[in-house]
């Protein structure tokens, strides 16, 4: 069984696992084992259960890394026995019993909120569900202002929607209460108010790094800095 933690990268809403490509390349360059599974984006409880199941099937210790909504998921999934550390990247850091909506509501809303587009999707034997994406014309400024325009056009077209119900689900646990945590605050984030990121990270007692000028898509625009923080967590938990 390996004693070097495997890094499990959890992407957030409006993105997919390829958003971690640059970070994966940096980690692999330094011999860090890494996996980036798909996030179903259907709801806090079910998505966290999926992440936890992936972590539990990895031999040896695991460092969970969550971007954006993925931060809420690692907060819940992080209680899995072999998880040894949590890394939040421009992410929500929930408290036990708190929802994304409640945490966001304590601070001025980001431009994301007024630029969401609603869609519906079928639910077997039930009413259609509602999911959201970012309006394509607003995507560059809201999500990825420091990413080249040709790249943001592709990212906007390939968004993965988040079930709207996820904003109201509460976290049944907060793994950072018992596991060490690290956090990267994106200083120019227009999707999550950076104050939301700072507040959650400080409350969790996380080791915090802030990148001035970084957009919400910091893993795409500044993969080396993101990977450096993750490597700090890996070294500290090895």
JSON list of C-alpha atoms in Angstrom, two decimals:
[
{"chain": "A", "resi": 1, "resn": "UNK", "atom": "CA", "xyz": [0.00, 0.00, 0.00]},
{"chain": "A", "resi": 2, "resn": "UNK", "atom": "CA", "xyz": [1.39, 3.39, -1.01]},
{"chain": "A", "resi": 3, "resn": "UNK", "atom": "CA", "xyz": [2.17, 5.92, 1.71]},
{"chain": "A", "resi": 4, "resn": "UNK", "atom": "CA", "xyz": [2.16, 8.84, -0.74]},
{"chain": "A", "resi": 5, "resn": "UNK", "atom": "CA", "xyz": [-1.42, 10.10, -0.93]},
{"chain": "A", "resi": 6, "resn": "UNK", "atom": "CA", "xyz": [-3.26, 9.86, -4.21]},
{"chain": "A", "resi": 7, "resn": "UNK", "atom": "CA", "xyz": [-4.74, 13.21, -5.22]},
{"chain": "A", "resi": 8, "resn": "UNK", "atom": "CA", "xyz": [-8.42, 12.99, -6.17]},
{"chain": "A", "resi": 9, "resn": "UNK", "atom": "CA", "xyz": [-9.50, 16.09, -8.10]},
{"chain": "A", "resi": 10, "resn": "UNK", "atom": "CA", "xyz": [-13.18, 17.04, -7.98]},
{"chain": "A", "resi": 11, "resn": "UNK", "atom": "CA", "xyz": [-14.32, 19.59, -10.56]},
{"chain": "A", "resi": 12, "resn": "UNK", "atom": "CA", "xyz": [-17.18, 21.98, -9.95]},
{"chain": "A", "resi": 13, "resn": "UNK", "atom": "CA", "xyz": [-20.20, 23.17, -11.90]},
{"chain": "A", "resi": 14, "resn": "UNK", "atom": "CA", "xyz": [-20.04, 24.43, -15.49]},
{"chain": "A", "resi": 15, "resn": "UNK", "atom": "CA", "xyz": [-16.85, 22.42, -16.10]},
{"chain": "A", "resi": 16, "resn": "UNK", "atom": "CA", "xyz": [-15.62, 18.85, -16.39]},
{"chain": "A", "resi": 17, "resn": "UNK", "atom": "CA", "xyz": [-12.54, 16.88, -15.37]},
{"chain": "A", "resi": 18, "resn": "UNK", "atom": "CA", "xyz": [-10.50, 18.27, -18.29]},
{"chain": "A", "resi": 19, "resn": "UNK", "atom": "CA", "xyz": [-10.45, 21.59, -16.42]},
{"chain": "A", "resi": 20, "resn": "UNK", "atom": "CA", "xyz": [-7.77, 19.93, -14.26]},
{"chain": "A", "resi": 21, "resn": "UNK", "atom": "CA", "xyz": [-5.54, 19.01, -17.24]},
{"chain": "A", "resi": 22, "resn": "UNK", "atom": "CA", "xyz": [-2.78, 21.52, -16.48]},
{"chain": "A", "resi": 23, "resn": "UNK", "atom": "CA", "xyz": [-2.82, 20.65, -12.78]},
{"chain": "A", "resi": 24, "resn": "UNK", "atom": "CA", "xyz": [-2.67, 16.92, -13.58]},
{"chain": "A", "resi": 25, "resn": "UNK", "atom": "CA", "xyz": [0.33, 17.50, -15.84]},
{"chain": "A", "resi": 26, "resn": "UNK", "atom": "CA", "xyz": [2.14, 19.41, -13.08]},
{"chain": "A", "resi": 27, "resn": "UNK", "atom": "CA", "xyz": [1.40, 16.74, -10.46]},
{"chain": "A", "resi": 28, "resn": "UNK", "atom": "CA", "xyz": [2.45, 13.89, -12.73]},
{"chain": "A", "resi": 29, "resn": "UNK", "atom": "CA", "xyz": [5.66, 15.76, -13.54]},
{"chain": "A", "resi": 30, "resn": "UNK", "atom": "CA", "xyz": [6.51, 15.52, -9.83]},
{"chain": "A", "resi": 31, "resn": "UNK", "atom": "CA", "xyz": [5.49, 11.88, -9.48]},
{"chain": "A", "resi": 32, "resn": "UNK", "atom": "CA", "xyz": [2.27, 12.56, -7.56]},
{"chain": "A", "resi": 33, "resn": "UNK", "atom": "CA", "xyz": [-0.44, 9.93, -8.21]},
{"chain": "A", "resi": 34, "resn": "UNK", "atom": "CA", "xyz": [-3.62, 11.64, -9.35]},
{"chain": "A", "resi": 35, "resn": "UNK", "atom": "CA", "xyz": [-7.14, 10.82, -10.55]},
{"chain": "A", "resi": 36, "resn": "UNK", "atom": "CA", "xyz": [-9.88, 13.17, -11.78]},
{"chain": "A", "resi": 37, "resn": "UNK", "atom": "CA", "xyz": [-13.24, 11.40, -11.99]},
{"chain": "A", "resi": 38, "resn": "UNK", "atom": "CA", "xyz": [-16.41, 12.98, -13.41]},
{"chain": "A", "resi": 39, "resn": "UNK", "atom": "CA", "xyz": [-18.64, 14.86, -10.98]},
{"chain": "A", "resi": 40, "resn": "UNK", "atom": "CA", "xyz": [-22.32, 13.99, -11.62]},
{"chain": "A", "resi": 41, "resn": "UNK", "atom": "CA", "xyz": [-23.49, 17.51, -10.60]},
{"chain": "A", "resi": 42, "resn": "UNK", "atom": "CA", "xyz": [-26.91, 16.20, -9.56]},
{"chain": "A", "resi": 43, "resn": "UNK", "atom": "CA", "xyz": [-26.98, 17.14, -5.85]},
{"chain": "A", "resi": 44, "resn": "UNK", "atom": "CA", "xyz": [-24.82, 17.53, -2.76]},
{"chain": "A", "resi": 45, "resn": "UNK", "atom": "CA", "xyz": [-25.73, 14.23, -1.08]},
{"chain": "A", "resi": 46, "resn": "UNK", "atom": "CA", "xyz": [-25.53, 12.02, -4.17]},
{"chain": "A", "resi": 47, "resn": "UNK", "atom": "CA", "xyz": [-22.43, 13.70, -5.62]},
{"chain": "A", "resi": 48, "resn": "UNK", "atom": "CA", "xyz": [-20.58, 13.53, -2.29]},
{"chain": "A", "resi": 49, "resn": "UNK", "atom": "CA", "xyz": [-21.50, 9.84, -1.97]},
{"chain": "A", "resi": 50, "resn": "UNK", "atom": "CA", "xyz": [-20.03, 9.22, -5.41]},
{"chain": "A", "resi": 51, "resn": "UNK", "atom": "CA", "xyz": [-16.79, 11.04, -4.56]},
{"chain": "A", "resi": 52, "resn": "UNK", "atom": "CA", "xyz": [-16.56, 9.14, -1.28]},
{"chain": "A", "resi": 53, "resn": "UNK", "atom": "CA", "xyz": [-17.01, 5.84, -3.10]},
{"chain": "A", "resi": 54, "resn": "UNK", "atom": "CA", "xyz": [-14.17, 6.64, -5.50]},
{"chain": "A", "resi": 55, "resn": "UNK", "atom": "CA", "xyz": [-11.88, 7.65, -2.63]},
{"chain": "A", "resi": 56, "resn": "UNK", "atom": "CA", "xyz": [-12.70, 4.50, -0.65]},
{"chain": "A", "resi": 57, "resn": "UNK", "atom": "CA", "xyz": [-11.66, 2.30, -3.58]},
{"chain": "A", "resi": 58, "resn": "UNK", "atom": "CA", "xyz": [-8.17, 3.85, -3.79]},
{"chain": "A", "resi": 59, "resn": "UNK", "atom": "CA", "xyz": [-5.42, 1.87, -2.05]},
{"chain": "A", "resi": 60, "resn": "UNK", "atom": "CA", "xyz": [-3.72, 4.05, 0.53]},
{"chain": "A", "resi": 61, "resn": "UNK", "atom": "CA", "xyz": [-4.29, 7.63, 1.68]},
{"chain": "A", "resi": 62, "resn": "UNK", "atom": "CA", "xyz": [-6.14, 10.22, -0.40]},
{"chain": "A", "resi": 63, "resn": "UNK", "atom": "CA", "xyz": [-5.98, 14.01, -0.58]},
{"chain": "A", "resi": 64, "resn": "UNK", "atom": "CA", "xyz": [-9.30, 15.38, -1.85]},
{"chain": "A", "resi": 65, "resn": "UNK", "atom": "CA", "xyz": [-9.17, 18.55, -3.94]},
{"chain": "A", "resi": 66, "resn": "UNK", "atom": "CA", "xyz": [-12.37, 20.42, -4.75]},
{"chain": "A", "resi": 67, "resn": "UNK", "atom": "CA", "xyz": [-12.93, 23.34, -7.10]},
{"chain": "A", "resi": 68, "resn": "UNK", "atom": "CA", "xyz": [-15.99, 25.58, -6.61]},
{"chain": "A", "resi": 69, "resn": "UNK", "atom": "CA", "xyz": [-19.02, 23.34, -5.87]},
{"chain": "A", "resi": 70, "resn": "UNK", "atom": "CA", "xyz": [-16.51, 20.50, -5.60]},
{"chain": "A", "resi": 71, "resn": "UNK", "atom": "CA", "xyz": [-15.39, 22.09, -2.34]},
{"chain": "A", "resi": 72, "resn": "UNK", "atom": "CA", "xyz": [-18.80, 21.38, -0.83]},
{"chain": "A", "resi": 73, "resn": "UNK", "atom": "CA", "xyz": [-18.49, 17.77, -1.97]},
{"chain": "A", "resi": 74, "resn": "UNK", "atom": "CA", "xyz": [-15.08, 17.14, -0.41]},
{"chain": "A", "resi": 75, "resn": "UNK", "atom": "CA", "xyz": [-16.35, 18.71, 2.82]},
{"chain": "A", "resi": 76, "resn": "UNK", "atom": "CA", "xyz": [-18.87, 15.85, 3.03]},
{"chain": "A", "resi": 77, "resn": "UNK", "atom": "CA", "xyz": [-16.93, 13.06, 1.30]},
{"chain": "A", "resi": 78, "resn": "UNK", "atom": "CA", "xyz": [-13.80, 13.89, 3.30]},
{"chain": "A", "resi": 79, "resn": "UNK", "atom": "CA", "xyz": [-14.99, 11.91, 6.32]},
{"chain": "A", "resi": 80, "resn": "UNK", "atom": "CA", "xyz": [-14.08, 8.76, 4.35]},
{"chain": "A", "resi": 81, "resn": "UNK", "atom": "CA", "xyz": [-11.52, 6.86, 6.43]},
{"chain": "A", "resi": 82, "resn": "UNK", "atom": "CA", "xyz": [-8.57, 6.97, 4.02]},
{"chain": "A", "resi": 83, "resn": "UNK", "atom": "CA", "xyz": [-8.91, 10.70, 3.26]},
{"chain": "A", "resi": 84, "resn": "UNK", "atom": "CA", "xyz": [-6.03, 12.48, 5.00]},
{"chain": "A", "resi": 85, "resn": "UNK", "atom": "CA", "xyz": [-6.36, 16.06, 3.72]},
{"chain": "A", "resi": 86, "resn": "UNK", "atom": "CA", "xyz": [-8.60, 18.54, 1.91]},
{"chain": "A", "resi": 87, "resn": "UNK", "atom": "CA", "xyz": [-7.62, 21.21, -0.61]},
{"chain": "A", "resi": 88, "resn": "UNK", "atom": "CA", "xyz": [-10.14, 23.88, -1.60]},
{"chain": "A", "resi": 89, "resn": "UNK", "atom": "CA", "xyz": [-9.55, 25.70, -4.91]},
{"chain": "A", "resi": 90, "resn": "UNK", "atom": "CA", "xyz": [-11.74, 28.80, -5.38]},
{"chain": "A", "resi": 91, "resn": "UNK", "atom": "CA", "xyz": [-14.30, 26.77, -3.50]},
{"chain": "A", "resi": 92, "resn": "UNK", "atom": "CA", "xyz": [-17.21, 26.68, -1.11]},
{"chain": "A", "resi": 93, "resn": "UNK", "atom": "CA", "xyz": [-16.17, 25.49, 2.36]},
{"chain": "A", "resi": 94, "resn": "UNK", "atom": "CA", "xyz": [-19.40, 24.57, 4.11]},
{"chain": "A", "resi": 95, "resn": "UNK", "atom": "CA", "xyz": [-20.08, 24.12, 7.81]},
{"chain": "A", "resi": 96, "resn": "UNK", "atom": "CA", "xyz": [-22.15, 21.20, 9.06]},
{"chain": "A", "resi": 97, "resn": "UNK", "atom": "CA", "xyz": [-25.83, 21.98, 8.46]},
{"chain": "A", "resi": 98, "resn": "UNK", "atom": "CA", "xyz": [-25.08, 24.78, 5.97]},
{"chain": "A", "resi": 99, "resn": "UNK", "atom": "CA", "xyz": [-26.07, 25.03, 2.30]},
{"chain": "A", "resi": 100, "resn": "UNK", "atom": "CA", "xyz": [-24.41, 26.76, -0.62]},
{"chain": "A", "resi": 101, "resn": "UNK", "atom": "CA", "xyz": [-27.24, 29.28, -0.70]},
{"chain": "A", "resi": 102, "resn": "UNK", "atom": "CA", "xyz": [-26.88, 30.10, 2.99]},
{"chain": "A", "resi": 103, "resn": "UNK", "atom": "CA", "xyz": [-23.12, 30.60, 2.76]},
{"chain": "A", "resi": 104, "resn": "UNK", "atom": "CA", "xyz": [-23.41, 32.76, -0.37]},
{"chain": "A", "resi": 105, "resn": "UNK", "atom": "CA", "xyz": [-26.24, 34.76, 1.18]},
{"chain": "A", "resi": 106, "resn": "UNK", "atom": "CA", "xyz": [-23.98, 36.21, 3.86]},
{"chain": "A", "resi": 107, "resn": "UNK", "atom": "CA", "xyz": [-22.04, 38.20, 1.27]},
{"chain": "A", "resi": 108, "resn": "UNK", "atom": "CA", "xyz": [-22.77, 40.38, -1.77]},
{"chain": "A", "resi": 109, "resn": "UNK", "atom": "CA", "xyz": [-23.79, 38.23, -4.72]},
{"chain": "A", "resi": 110, "resn": "UNK", "atom": "CA", "xyz": [-21.31, 37.64, -7.53]},
{"chain": "A", "resi": 111, "resn": "UNK", "atom": "CA", "xyz": [-22.16, 38.38, -11.18]},
{"chain": "A", "resi": 112, "resn": "UNK", "atom": "CA", "xyz": [-22.73, 34.65, -11.66]},
{"chain": "A", "resi": 113, "resn": "UNK", "atom": "CA", "xyz": [-26.16, 34.82, -10.03]},
{"chain": "A", "resi": 114, "resn": "UNK", "atom": "CA", "xyz": [-27.67, 37.18, -12.61]},
{"chain": "A", "resi": 115, "resn": "UNK", "atom": "CA", "xyz": [-26.14, 35.28, -15.53]},
{"chain": "A", "resi": 116, "resn": "UNK", "atom": "CA", "xyz": [-27.48, 31.77, -14.95]},
{"chain": "A", "resi": 117, "resn": "UNK", "atom": "CA", "xyz": [-29.56, 30.08, -17.63]},
{"chain": "A", "resi": 118, "resn": "UNK", "atom": "CA", "xyz": [-32.15, 27.48, -16.60]},
{"chain": "A", "resi": 119, "resn": "UNK", "atom": "CA", "xyz": [-32.75, 24.20, -18.41]},
{"chain": "A", "resi": 120, "resn": "UNK", "atom": "CA", "xyz": [-34.91, 21.20, -17.55]},
{"chain": "A", "resi": 121, "resn": "UNK", "atom": "CA", "xyz": [-34.01, 17.52, -17.51]},
{"chain": "A", "resi": 122, "resn": "UNK", "atom": "CA", "xyz": [-36.17, 14.40, -17.14]},
{"chain": "A", "resi": 123, "resn": "UNK", "atom": "CA", "xyz": [-36.49, 12.60, -13.80]},
{"chain": "A", "resi": 124, "resn": "UNK", "atom": "CA", "xyz": [-37.96, 9.09, -14.00]},
{"chain": "A", "resi": 125, "resn": "UNK", "atom": "CA", "xyz": [-41.47, 8.98, -12.52]},
{"chain": "A", "resi": 126, "resn": "UNK", "atom": "CA", "xyz": [-41.24, 12.61, -11.43]},
{"chain": "A", "resi": 127, "resn": "UNK", "atom": "CA", "xyz": [-41.51, 16.23, -12.49]},
{"chain": "A", "resi": 128, "resn": "UNK", "atom": "CA", "xyz": [-38.67, 17.53, -14.70]},
{"chain": "A", "resi": 129, "resn": "UNK", "atom": "CA", "xyz": [-35.67, 18.80, -12.77]},
{"chain": "A", "resi": 130, "resn": "UNK", "atom": "CA", "xyz": [-34.10, 22.23, -13.21]},
{"chain": "A", "resi": 131, "resn": "UNK", "atom": "CA", "xyz": [-30.42, 22.68, -13.96]},
{"chain": "A", "resi": 132, "resn": "UNK", "atom": "CA", "xyz": [-28.33, 25.77, -14.65]},
{"chain": "A", "resi": 133, "resn": "UNK", "atom": "CA", "xyz": [-25.43, 26.88, -16.83]},
{"chain": "A", "resi": 134, "resn": "UNK", "atom": "CA", "xyz": [-23.79, 30.27, -17.31]},
{"chain": "A", "resi": 135, "resn": "UNK", "atom": "CA", "xyz": [-25.06, 32.35, -20.23]},
{"chain": "A", "resi": 136, "resn": "UNK", "atom": "CA", "xyz": [-22.47, 31.87, -22.97]},
{"chain": "A", "resi": 137, "resn": "UNK", "atom": "CA", "xyz": [-21.93, 35.58, -23.58]},
{"chain": "A", "resi": 138, "resn": "UNK", "atom": "CA", "xyz": [-21.23, 36.12, -19.87]},
{"chain": "A", "resi": 139, "resn": "UNK", "atom": "CA", "xyz": [-19.10, 33.01, -19.39]},
{"chain": "A", "resi": 140, "resn": "UNK", "atom": "CA", "xyz": [-15.70, 34.60, -20.20]},
{"chain": "A", "resi": 141, "resn": "UNK", "atom": "CA", "xyz": [-16.04, 37.48, -17.72]},
{"chain": "A", "resi": 142, "resn": "UNK", "atom": "CA", "xyz": [-17.79, 35.47, -15.00]},
{"chain": "A", "resi": 143, "resn": "UNK", "atom": "CA", "xyz": [-15.86, 32.22, -15.10]},
{"chain": "A", "resi": 144, "resn": "UNK", "atom": "CA", "xyz": [-12.56, 32.66, -16.89]},
{"chain": "A", "resi": 145, "resn": "UNK", "atom": "CA", "xyz": [-11.51, 36.30, -17.35]},
{"chain": "A", "resi": 146, "resn": "UNK", "atom": "CA", "xyz": [-7.79, 35.43, -17.27]},
{"chain": "A", "resi": 147, "resn": "UNK", "atom": "CA", "xyz": [-8.06, 32.59, -19.82]},
{"chain": "A", "resi": 148, "resn": "UNK", "atom": "CA", "xyz": [-7.47, 33.25, -23.56]},
{"chain": "A", "resi": 149, "resn": "UNK", "atom": "CA", "xyz": [-10.65, 34.10, -25.47]},
{"chain": "A", "resi": 150, "resn": "UNK", "atom": "CA", "xyz": [-10.36, 31.16, -27.87]},
{"chain": "A", "resi": 151, "resn": "UNK", "atom": "CA", "xyz": [-10.20, 28.78, -24.91]},
{"chain": "A", "resi": 152, "resn": "UNK", "atom": "CA", "xyz": [-13.15, 30.36, -23.09]},
{"chain": "A", "resi": 153, "resn": "UNK", "atom": "CA", "xyz": [-15.33, 29.98, -26.20]},
{"chain": "A", "resi": 154, "resn": "UNK", "atom": "CA", "xyz": [-14.73, 26.24, -26.07]},
{"chain": "A", "resi": 155, "resn": "UNK", "atom": "CA", "xyz": [-15.24, 26.07, -22.30]},
{"chain": "A", "resi": 156, "resn": "UNK", "atom": "CA", "xyz": [-18.51, 27.98, -22.57]},
{"chain": "A", "resi": 157, "resn": "UNK", "atom": "CA", "xyz": [-19.84, 25.60, -25.22]},
{"chain": "A", "resi": 158, "resn": "UNK", "atom": "CA", "xyz": [-18.83, 22.51, -23.22]},
{"chain": "A", "resi": 159, "resn": "UNK", "atom": "CA", "xyz": [-20.32, 23.51, -19.84]},
{"chain": "A", "resi": 160, "resn": "UNK", "atom": "CA", "xyz": [-21.80, 20.78, -17.66]},
{"chain": "A", "resi": 161, "resn": "UNK", "atom": "CA", "xyz": [-24.94, 21.98, -15.86]},
{"chain": "A", "resi": 162, "resn": "UNK", "atom": "CA", "xyz": [-25.55, 21.81, -12.11]},
{"chain": "A", "resi": 163, "resn": "UNK", "atom": "CA", "xyz": [-28.91, 20.74, -10.69]},
{"chain": "A", "resi": 164, "resn": "UNK", "atom": "CA", "xyz": [-30.46, 23.85, -9.16]},
{"chain": "A", "resi": 165, "resn": "UNK", "atom": "CA", "xyz": [-31.57, 21.86, -6.11]},
{"chain": "A", "resi": 166, "resn": "UNK", "atom": "CA", "xyz": [-27.93, 21.51, -5.07]},
{"chain": "A", "resi": 167, "resn": "UNK", "atom": "CA", "xyz": [-27.92, 25.10, -3.81]},
{"chain": "A", "resi": 168, "resn": "UNK", "atom": "CA", "xyz": [-30.41, 24.27, -1.06]},
{"chain": "A", "resi": 169, "resn": "UNK", "atom": "CA", "xyz": [-28.99, 20.97, 0.22]},
{"chain": "A", "resi": 170, "resn": "UNK", "atom": "CA", "xyz": [-27.21, 21.13, 3.57]},
{"chain": "A", "resi": 171, "resn": "UNK", "atom": "CA", "xyz": [-23.94, 19.44, 4.46]},
{"chain": "A", "resi": 172, "resn": "UNK", "atom": "CA", "xyz": [-24.53, 16.65, 7.02]},
{"chain": "A", "resi": 173, "resn": "UNK", "atom": "CA", "xyz": [-20.87, 16.77, 8.13]},
{"chain": "A", "resi": 174, "resn": "UNK", "atom": "CA", "xyz": [-17.80, 18.97, 7.73]},
{"chain": "A", "resi": 175, "resn": "UNK", "atom": "CA", "xyz": [-14.66, 16.90, 7.28]},
{"chain": "A", "resi": 176, "resn": "UNK", "atom": "CA", "xyz": [-12.36, 19.87, 7.92]},
{"chain": "A", "resi": 177, "resn": "UNK", "atom": "CA", "xyz": [-13.31, 19.65, 11.59]},
{"chain": "A", "resi": 178, "resn": "UNK", "atom": "CA", "xyz": [-11.12, 16.54, 11.84]},
{"chain": "A", "resi": 179, "resn": "UNK", "atom": "CA", "xyz": [-8.88, 16.66, 8.73]},
{"chain": "A", "resi": 180, "resn": "UNK", "atom": "CA", "xyz": [-6.21, 19.24, 7.82]},
{"chain": "A", "resi": 181, "resn": "UNK", "atom": "CA", "xyz": [-7.12, 21.61, 5.02]},
{"chain": "A", "resi": 182, "resn": "UNK", "atom": "CA", "xyz": [-5.57, 24.02, 2.53]},
{"chain": "A", "resi": 183, "resn": "UNK", "atom": "CA", "xyz": [-7.32, 26.67, 0.46]},
{"chain": "A", "resi": 184, "resn": "UNK", "atom": "CA", "xyz": [-6.59, 28.79, -2.60]},
{"chain": "A", "resi": 185, "resn": "UNK", "atom": "CA", "xyz": [-8.57, 32.03, -2.88]},
{"chain": "A", "resi": 186, "resn": "UNK", "atom": "CA", "xyz": [-8.97, 33.41, -6.41]},
{"chain": "A", "resi": 187, "resn": "UNK", "atom": "CA", "xyz": [-8.68, 37.15, -5.84]},
{"chain": "A", "resi": 188, "resn": "UNK", "atom": "CA", "xyz": [-10.58, 38.23, -8.97]},
{"chain": "A", "resi": 189, "resn": "UNK", "atom": "CA", "xyz": [-13.26, 35.52, -8.88]},
{"chain": "A", "resi": 190, "resn": "UNK", "atom": "CA", "xyz": [-16.55, 36.68, -10.42]},
{"chain": "A", "resi": 191, "resn": "UNK", "atom": "CA", "xyz": [-18.37, 33.35, -9.96]},
{"chain": "A", "resi": 192, "resn": "UNK", "atom": "CA", "xyz": [-17.90, 33.00, -6.19]},
{"chain": "A", "resi": 193, "resn": "UNK", "atom": "CA", "xyz": [-17.31, 36.18, -4.19]},
{"chain": "A", "resi": 194, "resn": "UNK", "atom": "CA", "xyz": [-13.71, 35.86, -2.95]},
{"chain": "A", "resi": 195, "resn": "UNK", "atom": "CA", "xyz": [-15.02, 36.87, 0.49]},
{"chain": "A", "resi": 196, "resn": "UNK", "atom": "CA", "xyz": [-17.05, 33.65, 0.52]},
{"chain": "A", "resi": 197, "resn": "UNK", "atom": "CA", "xyz": [-13.87, 31.69, -0.20]},
{"chain": "A", "resi": 198, "resn": "UNK", "atom": "CA", "xyz": [-11.85, 33.52, 2.46]},
{"chain": "A", "resi": 199, "resn": "UNK", "atom": "CA", "xyz": [-14.55, 33.20, 5.10]},
{"chain": "A", "resi": 200, "resn": "UNK", "atom": "CA", "xyz": [-14.96, 29.47, 4.63]},
{"chain": "A", "resi": 201, "resn": "UNK", "atom": "CA", "xyz": [-11.23, 28.83, 4.51]},
{"chain": "A", "resi": 202, "resn": "UNK", "atom": "CA", "xyz": [-10.54, 30.83, 7.68]},
{"chain": "A", "resi": 203, "resn": "UNK", "atom": "CA", "xyz": [-13.42, 29.15, 9.50]},
{"chain": "A", "resi": 204, "resn": "UNK", "atom": "CA", "xyz": [-11.95, 25.77, 8.59]},
{"chain": "A", "resi": 205, "resn": "UNK", "atom": "CA", "xyz": [-8.51, 26.77, 9.86]},
{"chain": "A", "resi": 206, "resn": "UNK", "atom": "CA", "xyz": [-7.08, 26.11, 6.41]},
{"chain": "A", "resi": 207, "resn": "UNK", "atom": "CA", "xyz": [-3.61, 27.06, 5.25]},
{"chain": "A", "resi": 208, "resn": "UNK", "atom": "CA", "xyz": [-4.54, 29.81, 2.79]},
{"chain": "A", "resi": 209, "resn": "UNK", "atom": "CA", "xyz": [-2.89, 31.04, -0.40]},
{"chain": "A", "resi": 210, "resn": "UNK", "atom": "CA", "xyz": [-4.42, 33.94, -2.34]},
{"chain": "A", "resi": 211, "resn": "UNK", "atom": "CA", "xyz": [-3.71, 34.61, -6.00]},
{"chain": "A", "resi": 212, "resn": "UNK", "atom": "CA", "xyz": [-4.42, 38.21, -6.97]},
{"chain": "A", "resi": 213, "resn": "UNK", "atom": "CA", "xyz": [-6.01, 38.62, -10.38]},
{"chain": "A", "resi": 214, "resn": "UNK", "atom": "CA", "xyz": [-6.98, 34.96, -10.61]},
{"chain": "A", "resi": 215, "resn": "UNK", "atom": "CA", "xyz": [-10.39, 34.12, -12.06]},
{"chain": "A", "resi": 216, "resn": "UNK", "atom": "CA", "xyz": [-12.69, 31.30, -11.02]},
{"chain": "A", "resi": 217, "resn": "UNK", "atom": "CA", "xyz": [-10.97, 29.14, -13.65]},
{"chain": "A", "resi": 218, "resn": "UNK", "atom": "CA", "xyz": [-7.69, 29.38, -11.73]},
{"chain": "A", "resi": 219, "resn": "UNK", "atom": "CA", "xyz": [-6.90, 25.70, -12.31]},
{"chain": "A", "resi": 220, "resn": "UNK", "atom": "CA", "xyz": [-6.92, 26.44, -16.06]},
{"chain": "A", "resi": 221, "resn": "UNK", "atom": "CA", "xyz": [-5.13, 29.79, -15.97]},
{"chain": "A", "resi": 222, "resn": "UNK", "atom": "CA", "xyz": [-2.59, 29.10, -13.20]},
{"chain": "A", "resi": 223, "resn": "UNK", "atom": "CA", "xyz": [-2.15, 25.33, -12.93]},
{"chain": "A", "resi": 224, "resn": "UNK", "atom": "CA", "xyz": [1.36, 25.48, -11.47]},
{"chain": "A", "resi": 225, "resn": "UNK", "atom": "CA", "xyz": [0.30, 27.54, -8.45]},
{"chain": "A", "resi": 226, "resn": "UNK", "atom": "CA", "xyz": [-2.68, 25.27, -7.88]},
{"chain": "A", "resi": 227, "resn": "UNK", "atom": "CA", "xyz": [-0.49, 22.17, -8.15]},
{"chain": "A", "resi": 228, "resn": "UNK", "atom": "CA", "xyz": [2.09, 23.69, -5.79]},
{"chain": "A", "resi": 229, "resn": "UNK", "atom": "CA", "xyz": [-0.55, 24.05, -3.05]},
{"chain": "A", "resi": 230, "resn": "UNK", "atom": "CA", "xyz": [-1.75, 20.50, -3.63]},
{"chain": "A", "resi": 231, "resn": "UNK", "atom": "CA", "xyz": [1.83, 19.24, -3.39]},
{"chain": "A", "resi": 232, "resn": "UNK", "atom": "CA", "xyz": [2.17, 21.08, -0.07]},
{"chain": "A", "resi": 233, "resn": "UNK", "atom": "CA", "xyz": [-0.84, 19.10, 1.19]},
{"chain": "A", "resi": 234, "resn": "UNK", "atom": "CA", "xyz": [0.60, 15.84, -0.14]},
{"chain": "A", "resi": 235, "resn": "UNK", "atom": "CA", "xyz": [3.94, 16.43, 1.57]},
{"chain": "A", "resi": 236, "resn": "UNK", "atom": "CA", "xyz": [2.26, 17.38, 4.85]},
{"chain": "A", "resi": 237, "resn": "UNK", "atom": "CA", "xyz": [0.11, 14.24, 4.85]},
{"chain": "A", "resi": 238, "resn": "UNK", "atom": "CA", "xyz": [2.69, 11.72, 3.59]}
]
